[in-house]
Coordinates of C-alpha atoms and ligand atoms in Angstrom, one line a residue:
X1 CA 9.6 -9.7 -13.5
X2 CA 13.1 -8.4 -13.3
X3 CA 14.5 -6.0 -15.9
X4 CA 16.8 -8.7 -17.4
X5 CA 13.8 -11.0 -17.8
X6 CA 11.7 -8.2 -19.4
X7 CA 14.3 -7.5 -22.0
X8 CA 14.7 -11.1 -22.8
X9 CA 11.0 -11.8 -23.0
X10 CA 10.3 -8.9 -25.3
X11 CA 13.1 -9.8 -27.7
X12 CA 12.1 -13.5 -27.7
X13 CA 8.5 -12.5 -28.5
X14 CA 9.5 -10.4 -31.5
X15 CA 12.1 -13.0 -32.7
X16 CA 9.2 -15.5 -32.8
X17 CA 7.4 -12.9 -35.0
X18 CA 10.2 -12.9 -37.5
X19 CA 12.2 -9.9 -36.2
X20 CA 16.0 -9.7 -36.3
X21 CA 17.4 -8.6 -33.0
X22 CA 19.9 -5.7 -33.5
X23 CA 22.3 -4.3 -30.9
X24 CA 21.7 -1.0 -29.2
X25 CA 23.2 1.9 -31.2
X26 CA 25.5 4.4 -29.6
X27 CA 24.0 7.1 -27.3
X28 CA 25.7 9.7 -29.5
X29 CA 23.9 10.0 -32.9
X30 CA 26.7 9.9 -35.5
X31 CA 25.0 11.6 -38.4
X32 CA 22.4 13.9 -36.9
X33 CA 23.8 17.2 -35.8
X34 CA 20.4 18.5 -34.8
X35 CA 20.2 16.5 -31.6
X36 CA 22.9 15.6 -29.0
X37 CA 21.7 12.2 -27.9
X38 CA 19.8 9.2 -29.1
X39 CA 16.4 9.8 -27.5
X40 CA 14.5 6.8 -28.8
X41 CA 15.1 3.4 -30.5
X42 CA 13.9 4.8 -33.9
X43 CA 16.5 7.5 -33.9
X44 CA 19.5 5.5 -35.2
X45 CA 17.2 3.9 -37.7
X46 CA 16.2 7.1 -39.5
X47 CA 18.1 6.3 -42.7
X48 CA 16.2 3.0 -42.9
X49 CA 12.8 4.6 -42.2
X50 CA 13.6 6.9 -45.1
X51 CA 14.0 3.9 -47.4
X52 CA 17.6 2.8 -47.2
X53 CA 17.9 -1.0 -47.0
X54 CA 18.8 -2.4 -43.6
X55 CA 21.3 -5.4 -43.7
X56 CA 19.2 -7.3 -41.1
X57 CA 15.9 -7.0 -43.1
X58 CA 12.6 -5.3 -42.7
X59 CA 11.6 -6.5 -39.2
X60 CA 13.9 -5.4 -36.4
X61 CA 13.7 -5.3 -32.6
X62 CA 16.1 -4.2 -29.9
X63 CA 16.8 -2.7 -26.5
X64 CA 18.2 0.8 -27.0
X65 CA 20.1 3.0 -24.6
X66 CA 18.6 6.5 -24.5
X67 CA 19.2 9.9 -23.0
X68 CA 16.6 12.5 -22.6
X69 CA 17.5 15.9 -21.2
X70 CA 14.2 17.7 -22.1
X71 CA 12.6 16.3 -19.0
X72 CA 15.5 17.0 -16.7
X73 CA 13.4 19.3 -14.4
X74 CA 11.2 16.3 -13.8
X75 CA 14.0 14.0 -12.7
X76 CA 13.3 12.8 -9.2
X77 CA 9.6 12.3 -9.8
X78 CA 8.4 8.6 -9.9
X79 CA 8.9 8.1 -13.7
X80 CA 11.4 10.5 -15.3
X81 CA 15.0 9.4 -15.8
X82 CA 17.8 11.0 -17.8
X83 CA 19.3 7.7 -18.9
X84 CA 16.8 4.9 -19.6
X85 CA 16.4 1.9 -21.9
X86 CA 13.7 1.4 -24.5
X87 CA 12.5 -1.8 -26.0
X88 CA 11.2 -1.5 -29.6
X89 CA 10.1 -3.3 -32.7
X90 CA 10.2 -1.9 -36.2
X91 CA 8.7 -2.5 -39.6
X92 CA 10.6 -0.9 -42.4
X93 CA 7.9 -0.8 -45.0
X94 CA 6.7 -4.3 -44.0
X95 CA 3.8 -5.0 -41.6
X96 CA 1.4 -2.2 -40.7
X97 CA -1.3 -1.4 -38.1
X98 CA -3.1 -4.7 -37.9
X99 CA -0.1 -6.8 -37.0
X100 CA 1.4 -4.1 -34.8
X101 CA -1.7 -3.7 -32.6
X102 CA -2.4 -7.4 -32.5
X103 CA 1.1 -8.2 -31.3
X104 CA 1.1 -5.4 -28.8
X105 CA -2.2 -6.8 -27.4
X106 CA -0.9 -10.4 -27.3
X107 CA 2.4 -9.5 -25.7
X108 CA 0.7 -7.4 -22.9
X109 CA -2.2 -9.7 -22.1
X110 CA -1.3 -13.3 -23.0
X111 CA -0.4 -15.4 -20.0
X112 CA 2.5 -16.7 -22.1
X113 CA 3.9 -13.2 -22.1
X114 CA 3.3 -10.3 -19.7
X115 CA -0.2 -11.6 -18.7
X116 CA -1.7 -8.2 -17.8
X117 CA -5.4 -8.0 -17.2
X118 CA -7.0 -6.8 -20.5
X119 CA -9.7 -5.0 -18.4
X120 CA -7.0 -2.6 -17.1
X121 CA -5.8 -1.7 -20.6
X122 CA -6.7 1.7 -22.1
X123 CA -5.5 3.1 -25.4
X124 CA -5.2 6.6 -26.9
X125 CA -5.2 7.4 -30.6
X126 CA -4.6 10.4 -32.9
X127 CA -7.7 12.6 -33.2
X128 CA -6.8 14.0 -36.6
X129 CA -6.1 17.5 -37.9
X130 CA -5.1 19.4 -41.1
X131 CA -1.9 17.3 -41.4
X132 CA -3.3 13.8 -41.0
X133 CA -6.7 12.1 -40.5
X134 CA -8.2 10.7 -37.4
X135 CA -6.9 7.2 -36.8
X136 CA -10.1 5.2 -37.0
X137 CA -8.3 2.3 -38.6
X138 CA -6.3 1.6 -35.4
X139 CA -9.4 2.2 -33.3
X140 CA -11.2 -0.5 -35.2
X141 CA -8.4 -3.0 -34.6
X142 CA -8.4 -2.2 -30.8
X143 CA -12.2 -2.8 -30.8
X144 CA -11.7 -6.1 -32.5
X145 CA -9.2 -6.9 -29.7
X146 CA -12.0 -6.3 -27.2
X147 CA -11.2 -2.9 -26.0
X148 CA -14.5 -1.1 -25.3
X149 CA -15.1 2.4 -26.6
X150 CA -15.0 3.9 -23.1
X151 CA -11.4 2.9 -22.9
X152 CA -10.4 4.3 -26.3
X153 CA -9.5 8.0 -26.3
X154 CA -8.8 10.3 -29.2
X155 CA -6.2 13.0 -28.5
X156 CA -4.6 15.8 -30.5
X157 CA -1.1 16.0 -31.9
X158 CA 0.5 17.1 -28.7
X159 CA -0.3 13.7 -27.2
X160 CA -0.7 11.2 -30.0
X161 CA 1.9 12.1 -32.6
X162 CA 5.5 11.1 -32.4
X163 CA 8.6 12.5 -33.9
X164 CA 10.6 13.6 -35.6
X165 CA 13.6 12.9 -33.3
X166 CA 15.3 16.0 -34.5
X167 CA 13.8 19.1 -36.3
X168 CA 13.0 17.2 -39.5
X169 CA 12.5 13.5 -40.4
X170 CA 10.1 10.5 -40.0
X171 CA 7.1 10.9 -37.8
X172 CA 3.5 10.0 -37.5
X173 CA 0.4 9.3 -35.4
X174 CA 0.7 6.9 -32.6
X175 CA -1.4 4.7 -30.4
X176 CA -0.4 4.6 -26.7
X177 CA -1.2 1.9 -24.2
X178 CA -1.9 2.5 -20.6
X179 CA -2.4 0.2 -17.6
X180 CA -4.7 1.5 -14.8
X181 CA -3.1 1.0 -11.4
X182 CA -5.2 0.7 -8.2
X183 CA -2.5 2.2 -5.9
X184 CA -3.0 5.7 -7.3
X185 CA -6.5 7.2 -6.9
X186 CA -8.2 8.9 -9.8
X187 CA -7.3 12.6 -9.8
X188 CA -10.9 13.7 -10.6
X189 CA -13.8 13.0 -12.8
X190 CA -11.7 13.8 -15.9
X191 CA -8.9 11.4 -15.0
X192 CA -7.8 9.7 -18.2
X193 CA -4.7 8.3 -20.0
X194 CA -2.3 11.1 -20.6
X195 CA -3.5 13.3 -17.6
X196 CA -0.2 12.3 -15.9
X197 CA -1.6 11.9 -12.4
X198 CA -0.1 8.4 -12.3
X199 CA -3.4 6.4 -12.3
X200 CA -2.9 5.4 -15.9
X201 CA 0.6 4.1 -16.4
X202 CA 2.0 4.6 -19.9
X203 CA 3.5 1.4 -21.0
X204 CA 3.9 1.3 -24.8
X205 CA 3.8 3.5 -27.8
X206 CA 3.1 2.3 -31.4
X207 CA 4.0 4.9 -33.9
X208 CA 2.8 4.6 -37.5
X209 CA 5.5 6.5 -39.3
X210 CA 4.3 7.3 -42.8
X211 CA 5.1 11.0 -42.7
X212 CA 8.2 13.1 -43.0
X213 CA 8.4 16.5 -41.4
X214 CA 10.1 19.0 -43.8
X215 CA 12.3 22.0 -43.2
X216 CA 9.3 24.3 -43.7
X217 CA 7.2 22.5 -41.1
X218 CA 4.9 20.7 -43.5
X219 CA 4.3 17.0 -43.6
X220 CA 4.9 14.8 -46.7
X221 CA 4.3 11.1 -47.2
X222 CA 7.3 8.9 -46.8
X223 CA 8.3 6.4 -49.5
X224 CA 7.3 3.5 -47.3
X225 CA 5.0 3.0 -44.3
X226 CA 7.0 2.2 -41.2
X227 CA 6.1 1.1 -37.7
X228 CA 8.2 2.3 -34.7
X229 CA 7.2 1.1 -31.2
X230 CA 8.8 1.9 -27.9
X231 CA 8.3 0.4 -24.4
X232 CA 10.2 2.1 -21.6
X233 CA 12.1 -0.6 -19.7
X234 CA 12.2 1.0 -16.3
X235 CA 8.6 2.3 -16.3
X236 CA 7.2 -1.1 -17.5
X237 CA 9.3 -3.0 -15.0
X238 CA 8.1 -0.7 -12.2
X239 CA 4.5 -1.4 -13.2
X240 CA 5.1 -5.2 -13.4
X241 CA 6.9 -5.2 -10.1
X242 CA 4.2 -3.2 -8.4
X243 CA 6.6 -0.6 -7.1
X244 CA 5.6 3.0 -7.1
X245 CA 8.7 4.6 -8.6
X246 CA 11.6 3.6 -10.9
X247 CA 14.0 4.3 -8.1
X248 CA 12.5 1.2 -6.3
X249 CA 13.7 -1.1 -9.1
X250 CA 16.5 -3.5 -8.6
X251 CA 18.9 -1.5 -10.8
X252 CA 18.4 1.6 -8.5
X253 CA 17.8 0.3 -5.0
X254 CA 21.4 -0.7 -4.2
X255 CA 22.5 2.7 -5.5
X256 CA 19.9 4.7 -3.5
X257 CA 20.8 2.7 -0.4
X258 CA 24.5 3.3 -0.8
X259 CA 23.9 7.0 -1.2
X260 CA 22.0 6.9 2.1
X261 CA 25.0 5.1 3.7
X262 CA 27.5 7.5 2.3
X263 CA 25.8 10.5 3.9
X264 CA 27.4 11.8 7.1
X265 CA 24.2 13.2 8.5
X266 CA 20.7 11.9 9.5
X267 CA 18.6 11.9 6.3
X268 CA 14.8 12.2 6.2
X269 CA 12.0 12.1 3.7
X270 CA 12.7 15.6 2.5
X271 CA 16.1 14.4 1.1
X272 CA 14.5 12.0 -1.2
X273 CA 14.6 14.3 -4.2
X274 CA 18.4 15.0 -3.9
X275 CA 19.1 11.3 -3.4
X276 CA 17.3 10.4 -6.6
X277 CA 19.0 13.2 -8.4
X278 CA 22.4 12.0 -7.5
X279 CA 21.5 8.5 -8.5
X280 CA 20.0 9.6 -11.9
X281 CA 22.7 12.1 -12.8
X282 CA 25.7 9.9 -11.9
X283 CA 24.2 7.1 -13.8
X284 CA 23.5 9.2 -16.9
X285 CA 27.0 10.8 -16.9
X286 CA 28.5 7.3 -16.5
X287 CA 26.6 5.9 -19.3
X288 CA 27.4 8.8 -21.7
X289 CA 31.1 8.5 -20.9
X290 CA 30.9 4.7 -21.2
X291 CA 30.1 5.2 -24.9
X292 CA 32.9 4.2 -27.2
X293 CA 32.7 7.7 -28.8
X294 CA 34.4 9.0 -25.6
X295 CA 32.8 12.2 -24.5
X296 CA 34.7 14.2 -21.9
X297 CA 33.1 16.9 -19.7
X298 CA 33.4 20.2 -21.5
X299 CA 31.6 23.4 -22.3
X300 CA 29.9 22.4 -25.6
X301 CA 27.4 19.9 -26.9
X302 CA 27.3 16.5 -25.3
X303 CA 30.3 17.3 -23.1
X304 CA 28.4 20.1 -21.6
X305 CA 25.5 17.8 -20.7
X306 CA 28.0 15.5 -18.9
X307 CA 29.5 18.4 -17.1
X308 CA 26.0 19.7 -16.0
X309 CA 25.0 16.2 -14.8
X310 CA 28.2 15.7 -12.8
X311 CA 28.2 19.2 -11.3
X312 CA 24.6 19.1 -10.4
X313 CA 25.2 15.7 -8.7
X314 CA 28.1 17.2 -6.7
X315 CA 25.9 20.0 -5.5
X316 CA 23.2 17.6 -4.3
X317 CA 25.9 15.4 -2.8
X318 CA 27.1 18.4 -0.8
X319 CA 23.6 19.0 0.5
X320 CA 23.4 15.4 1.5
X321 CA 26.9 15.6 3.0
X322 CA 28.1 12.5 1.1
X323 CA 31.6 11.3 2.0
X324 CA 34.4 12.2 -0.5
X325 CA 34.8 9.7 -3.2
X326 CA 31.1 9.1 -3.5
X327 CA 31.1 9.8 -7.2
X328 CA 33.5 7.0 -8.2
X329 CA 31.8 4.6 -5.8
X330 CA 28.3 5.2 -7.4
X331 CA 29.8 5.2 -10.9
X332 CA 31.3 1.8 -10.1
X333 CA 27.9 0.5 -9.0
X334 CA 26.4 1.8 -12.3
X335 CA 29.1 0.0 -14.2
X336 CA 28.4 -3.2 -12.4
X337 CA 24.6 -3.0 -13.2
X338 CA 25.2 -2.5 -16.9
X339 CA 28.5 -4.2 -17.8
X340 CA 26.8 -7.5 -18.8
X341 CA 24.2 -5.8 -21.0
X342 CA 26.4 -3.2 -22.7
X343 CA 30.1 -4.3 -23.0
X344 CA 31.4 -0.8 -23.7
X345 CA 30.6 0.1 -20.1
X346 CA 33.4 -2.1 -18.7
X347 CA 35.7 -1.4 -21.6
X348 CA 35.6 2.4 -20.8
X349 CA 35.9 1.9 -17.1
X350 CA 39.2 3.7 -16.6
X351 CA 38.2 6.6 -18.9
X352 CA 35.0 7.2 -16.9
X353 CA 36.8 7.1 -13.5
X354 CA 39.6 9.4 -14.7
X355 CA 37.2 12.0 -16.1
X356 CA 34.9 11.9 -13.0
X357 CA 37.8 12.5 -10.7
X358 CA 39.2 15.3 -12.9
X359 CA 35.8 17.0 -13.3
X360 CA 35.1 16.9 -9.6
X361 CA 38.4 18.6 -8.8
X362 CA 37.9 21.2 -11.5
X363 CA 34.4 21.9 -10.3
X364 CA 35.4 22.4 -6.7
X365 CA 37.9 25.0 -7.8
X366 CA 35.5 26.7 -10.2
X367 CA 32.7 26.7 -7.6
X368 CA 34.9 28.5 -5.0
X369 CA 35.9 31.2 -7.5
X370 CA 32.4 31.6 -9.0
X371 CA 30.7 31.8 -5.7
X372 CA 33.1 34.5 -4.5
X373 CA 32.3 36.4 -7.7
X374 CA 28.6 35.9 -7.2
X375 CA 28.8 37.2 -3.7
X376 CA 30.6 40.3 -5.0
X377 CA 27.9 40.9 -7.6
X378 CA 25.2 40.5 -4.9
X379 CA 27.1 42.9 -2.6
X380 CA 27.4 45.5 -5.3
X381 CA 23.9 45.3 -6.8
X382 CA 21.7 43.1 -4.6
X383 CA 20.6 41.3 -7.7
X384 CA 21.7 38.9 -10.5
X385 CA 20.9 40.0 -14.0
X386 CA 20.8 37.7 -17.0
X387 CA 24.1 39.3 -18.1
X388 CA 25.7 38.5 -14.7
X389 CA 24.5 34.9 -15.1
X390 CA 26.0 34.8 -18.5
X391 CA 29.4 36.1 -17.2
X392 CA 29.4 33.6 -14.4
X393 CA 28.7 30.9 -17.1
X394 CA 31.3 31.9 -19.7
X395 CA 34.1 33.3 -17.5
X396 CA 33.6 31.4 -14.3
X397 CA 32.2 28.1 -15.6
X398 CA 29.2 28.2 -13.4
X399 CA 26.3 26.3 -15.0
X400 CA 23.2 28.4 -15.4
X401 CA 21.1 25.9 -13.4
X402 CA 23.2 26.4 -10.4
X403 CA 23.1 30.2 -10.6
X404 CA 19.4 29.9 -10.8
X405 CA 19.2 27.6 -7.8
X406 CA 21.3 29.9 -5.7
X407 CA 19.2 32.8 -6.8
X408 CA 16.1 31.0 -5.9
X409 CA 17.4 30.1 -2.4
X410 CA 17.9 33.9 -1.9
X411 CA 14.5 34.7 -3.2
X412 CA 15.9 36.4 -6.4
X413 CA 14.8 35.8 -10.0
X414 CA 17.1 35.7 -12.9
X415 CA 16.0 37.2 -16.2
X416 CA 16.3 34.1 -18.3
X417 CA 15.3 35.8 -21.5
X418 CA 18.3 38.2 -21.1
X419 CA 20.6 35.3 -20.3
X420 CA 19.4 33.4 -23.4
X421 CA 19.8 36.5 -25.6
X422 CA 23.4 36.9 -24.4
X423 CA 23.9 33.2 -25.0
X424 CA 22.5 33.2 -28.5
X425 CA 24.4 36.4 -29.4
X426 CA 27.6 34.9 -28.2
X427 CA 26.9 31.7 -30.2
X428 CA 26.2 33.5 -33.4
X429 CA 29.4 35.5 -33.1
X430 CA 31.6 32.5 -32.5
X431 CA 29.9 30.6 -35.3
X432 CA 30.3 33.5 -37.7
X433 CA 34.0 33.7 -36.7
X434 CA 34.6 30.1 -37.5
X435 CA 32.8 30.3 -40.8
X436 CA 34.0 33.7 -41.7
X437 CA 30.5 34.8 -42.4
X438 CA 27.0 34.9 -41.1
X439 CA 24.6 32.3 -42.3
X440 CA 20.9 32.8 -41.6
X441 CA 18.3 30.1 -41.0
X442 CA 18.4 26.4 -40.9
X443 CA 20.1 24.6 -43.7
X444 CA 20.1 20.9 -44.5
X445 CA 23.6 19.8 -43.6
X446 CA 23.3 16.2 -44.5
X447 CA 25.6 16.6 -47.5
X448 CA 28.4 18.1 -45.5
X449 CA 28.0 15.4 -42.9
X450 CA 28.0 12.6 -45.5
X451 CA 31.2 14.0 -47.0
X452 CA 32.9 14.2 -43.6
X453 CA 31.8 10.7 -42.9
X454 CA 33.6 9.3 -46.0
X455 CA 36.6 11.4 -45.1
X456 CA 36.6 9.7 -41.7
X457 CA 37.1 6.4 -43.4
X458 CA 39.9 7.7 -45.4
X459 CA 41.5 9.3 -42.4
X460 CA 41.5 6.0 -40.4
X461 CA 43.1 4.1 -43.3
X462 CA 45.7 6.8 -43.9
X463 CA 46.6 6.8 -40.1
X464 CA 47.1 3.1 -40.2
X465 CA 49.3 3.3 -43.3
X466 CA 51.4 6.1 -41.8
X467 CA 51.5 5.1 -38.1
X468 CA 51.0 1.4 -38.2
X469 CA 48.2 -1.1 -38.0
X470 CA 47.8 -0.7 -34.2
X471 CA 45.8 2.5 -34.9
X472 CA 42.2 1.7 -34.2
X473 CA 39.1 3.8 -34.1
X474 CA 38.1 4.7 -30.5
X475 CA 35.4 7.2 -31.3
X476 CA 34.1 9.5 -34.0
X477 CA 31.8 12.5 -34.1
X478 CA 30.8 14.6 -37.0
X479 CA 29.2 18.1 -37.2
X480 CA 28.5 20.0 -40.4
X481 CA 31.8 21.8 -39.9
X482 CA 34.3 19.2 -39.0
X483 CA 35.1 15.6 -38.2
X484 CA 36.5 14.4 -35.0
X485 CA 38.3 11.1 -34.8
X486 CA 39.7 9.3 -31.7
X487 CA 42.1 6.5 -32.2
X488 CA 44.5 4.3 -30.2
X489 CA 47.9 5.9 -30.2
X490 CA 50.0 7.2 -27.4
X491 CA 51.8 10.3 -28.6
X492 CA 51.2 13.4 -30.8
X493 CA 52.0 13.1 -34.5
X494 CA 55.0 14.9 -35.9
X495 CA 54.4 17.6 -38.5
X496 CA 55.8 15.2 -41.1
X497 CA 53.3 12.5 -40.1
X498 CA 50.4 14.9 -40.2
X499 CA 51.5 16.0 -43.7
X500 CA 51.8 12.4 -44.9
X501 CA 48.3 11.5 -43.6
X502 CA 46.8 14.6 -45.3
X503 CA 48.6 13.9 -48.6
X504 CA 47.4 10.3 -48.6
X505 CA 43.8 11.3 -48.0
X506 CA 44.0 14.1 -50.6
X507 CA 45.6 11.6 -53.2
X508 CA 42.6 9.3 -52.7
X509 CA 40.2 12.3 -53.2
X510 CA 42.2 13.4 -56.3
X511 CA 41.9 9.9 -57.8
X512 CA 38.1 10.1 -57.5
X513 CA 37.7 6.5 -56.3
X514 CA 34.3 4.8 -56.3
X515 CA 32.6 4.2 -52.9
X516 CA 30.8 0.8 -52.9
X517 CA 28.4 -0.8 -50.4
X518 CA 27.9 -4.5 -49.9
X519 CA 26.1 -6.7 -47.3
X520 CA 27.8 -9.8 -45.9
X521 CA 28.2 -11.7 -42.7
X522 CA 30.4 -10.2 -40.0
X523 CA 32.9 -13.0 -40.2
X524 CA 33.2 -12.7 -44.0
X525 CA 33.7 -9.0 -43.7
X526 CA 36.5 -9.4 -41.2
X527 CA 38.1 -12.1 -43.3
X528 CA 38.2 -9.8 -46.2
X529 CA 40.0 -7.3 -44.1
X530 CA 37.2 -4.8 -43.3
X531 CA 37.8 -2.6 -40.2
X532 CA 35.2 -2.8 -37.5
X533 CA 34.7 -0.4 -34.6
X534 CA 33.5 -2.9 -32.0
X535 CA 31.7 -6.1 -32.8
X536 CA 28.7 -5.6 -30.6
X537 CA 27.8 -2.4 -32.4
X538 CA 26.7 -4.5 -35.4
X539 CA 24.2 -7.2 -36.1
X540 CA 25.1 -10.6 -37.7
X541 CA 24.7 -9.4 -41.2
X542 CA 26.7 -6.2 -41.8
X543 CA 26.9 -3.4 -44.3
X544 CA 30.4 -2.8 -45.6
X545 CA 31.7 0.3 -47.4
X546 CA 34.8 0.2 -49.5
X547 CA 36.6 3.1 -51.1
X548 CA 38.3 1.8 -54.3
X549 CA 40.8 -0.7 -52.9
X550 CA 42.1 1.9 -50.4
X551 CA 39.8 1.3 -47.5
X552 CA 37.1 -1.2 -46.3
X553 CA 35.0 -0.7 -43.2
X554 CA 31.9 -2.0 -41.5
X555 CA 29.5 0.9 -41.5
X556 CA 25.8 1.8 -41.8
X557 CA 26.5 4.8 -44.0
X558 CA 25.6 7.1 -45.6
X559 CA 28.6 7.9 -47.8
X560 CA 29.3 9.8 -51.0
X561 CA 29.4 7.8 -54.3
X562 CA 32.9 8.8 -55.3
X563 CA 35.7 10.6 -53.5
X564 CA 36.1 13.4 -56.0
X565 CA 33.4 15.5 -54.4
X566 CA 35.1 15.7 -51.0
X567 CA 37.2 18.8 -51.4
X568 CA 40.5 19.3 -49.7
X569 CA 41.2 17.4 -46.5
X570 CA 43.0 19.3 -43.7
X571 CA 43.9 18.3 -40.2
X572 CA 43.2 21.3 -37.9
X573 CA 44.1 20.1 -34.4
X574 CA 45.4 17.1 -32.5
X575 CA 45.0 16.4 -28.8
X576 CA 46.1 13.7 -26.4
X577 CA 42.9 12.8 -24.6
X578 CA 44.5 10.3 -22.2
X579 CA 44.4 6.5 -21.7
X580 CA 46.4 6.0 -24.9
X581 CA 43.9 7.8 -27.1
X582 CA 44.6 10.6 -29.5
X583 CA 42.0 12.9 -31.0
X584 CA 42.2 14.6 -34.4
X585 CA 39.9 17.3 -35.8
X586 CA 39.8 17.8 -39.5
X587 CA 37.9 19.6 -42.2
X588 CA 37.1 19.5 -45.9
X589 CA 37.8 22.7 -47.7
X590 CA 35.5 23.4 -50.6
X591 CA 36.7 25.8 -53.3
X592 CA 33.8 28.1 -53.9
Ligands
LIG1 N1 9.6 6.6 -30.9 C1 8.5 6.3 -30.0 C2 8.8 6.7 -28.6 O1 9.9 7.0 -28.2 C3 8.2 4.9 -30.1 O2 9.3 4.1 -30.1 O3 7.9 6.7 -27.8

């Protein structure tokens, strides 16, 4: 079964079970500053898991683009990828364990669907602890499905508890499904699901999200009982196709083969890891930059991850002696693989190519300078300290991973604790500088973010009124300190225009307009004049926010109830980010 067919089959199954199929959300979480990327299908649904009404109802399913960087060291092994897709179905306070498990079993084993041999299916369940009880309820349902006790395993929180996606939020015990594969021998007498030897292939995870993890680390019950399930597309497809690694799938083999062809030397088995790394990293960087929120390689946040991926790929490419221009060629293949599934990939084609080219050039220059500096350090001291590594990172732009690898090649070890200390110290100082004071501990920033989110709507409308209706949102990103808004426009704004935009927004704030939310069909919303980012980011029924009669936009929220609480709107910076797109950073000043 090909990947396209797997996606289609899964979504058809859950449509038949009364689920609305929603589009994949952006890879960049818009309202969660605690994480950089969407790491699972449930992540963009957090407000709905917490009780907000979803315009498409209580049963949802989709295929979500995901990025995980926590496993980046594992990339190159048979199953770990930085970019991957995840199929999922959700109950928002609707069905519970019985339906979830029955449907999982039916989809996996029925000949009408995946038709896997039920005798190869094992499941794991949460063993229980002080926070939540042992999941006997789910075990009983599995037994009713015919799974014998010797293939039901109870494991602790580490294995069978999922979430939250960030530091706080919805989470709960889960039951995971594994298929035993004959190709991999058992690793020993204790071989079992979750031991990671490859014998038991993890295929699906059903999470019963009835808890919320709080700031203080405790778990409270959510208002509603939710279900969140996730099936990794690439892993499952590999299992169904009987191939031993995800790099043998049809969406990777042409890329891997092309990398081999692009090499100017004889490659052998030992080059496998570098080849996979190039394939994975160029793909992930391409998919992040393909997102409509337009991330460019930089030294902070998501941009830093893109930079790391691209630069790491270049280093591997050097070792493989790939021909110049390899990066754009591989990126083009990635675009071809995904352009029919995720339209934004084609739409942002030029942006991706421009940035890859620019970053490659920059890195080559950086690398030459940084390596010269590193050699000087080694000549002087014979060692690389954490402080040196930090200097190479901040002043010479050399990613820490690369310094580490070079050190390793020479049999040296970098004191990572020292590096981290320097790094944290530096971060605290620059934060304190920008806030004018030190703030300790983790605060809940959802209020700041909600306010900036409403301000973003006001900004877009104000820009359209001042600069003309051609202004259209191209991207948006909010942290607790500022909003960032990208829009189609091909020159910098004059000081007068900036002032006019600020005044317009501040007038709306001063008038304390009401913010209202309604649900309607996409077509109706557009007819009423609502602004939409891009159609495919929404489902059929959409949620529309209006601010008095000043602005109306398709949006999932959340927003403030009335504009009076926003504070004073100020544009801090504008920047031409190329390809006809301008970027504005703005803040809300509170008088306290
Ligand atoms: N959130 C869970 C996971 O990522 C299930 O979707 O595995």
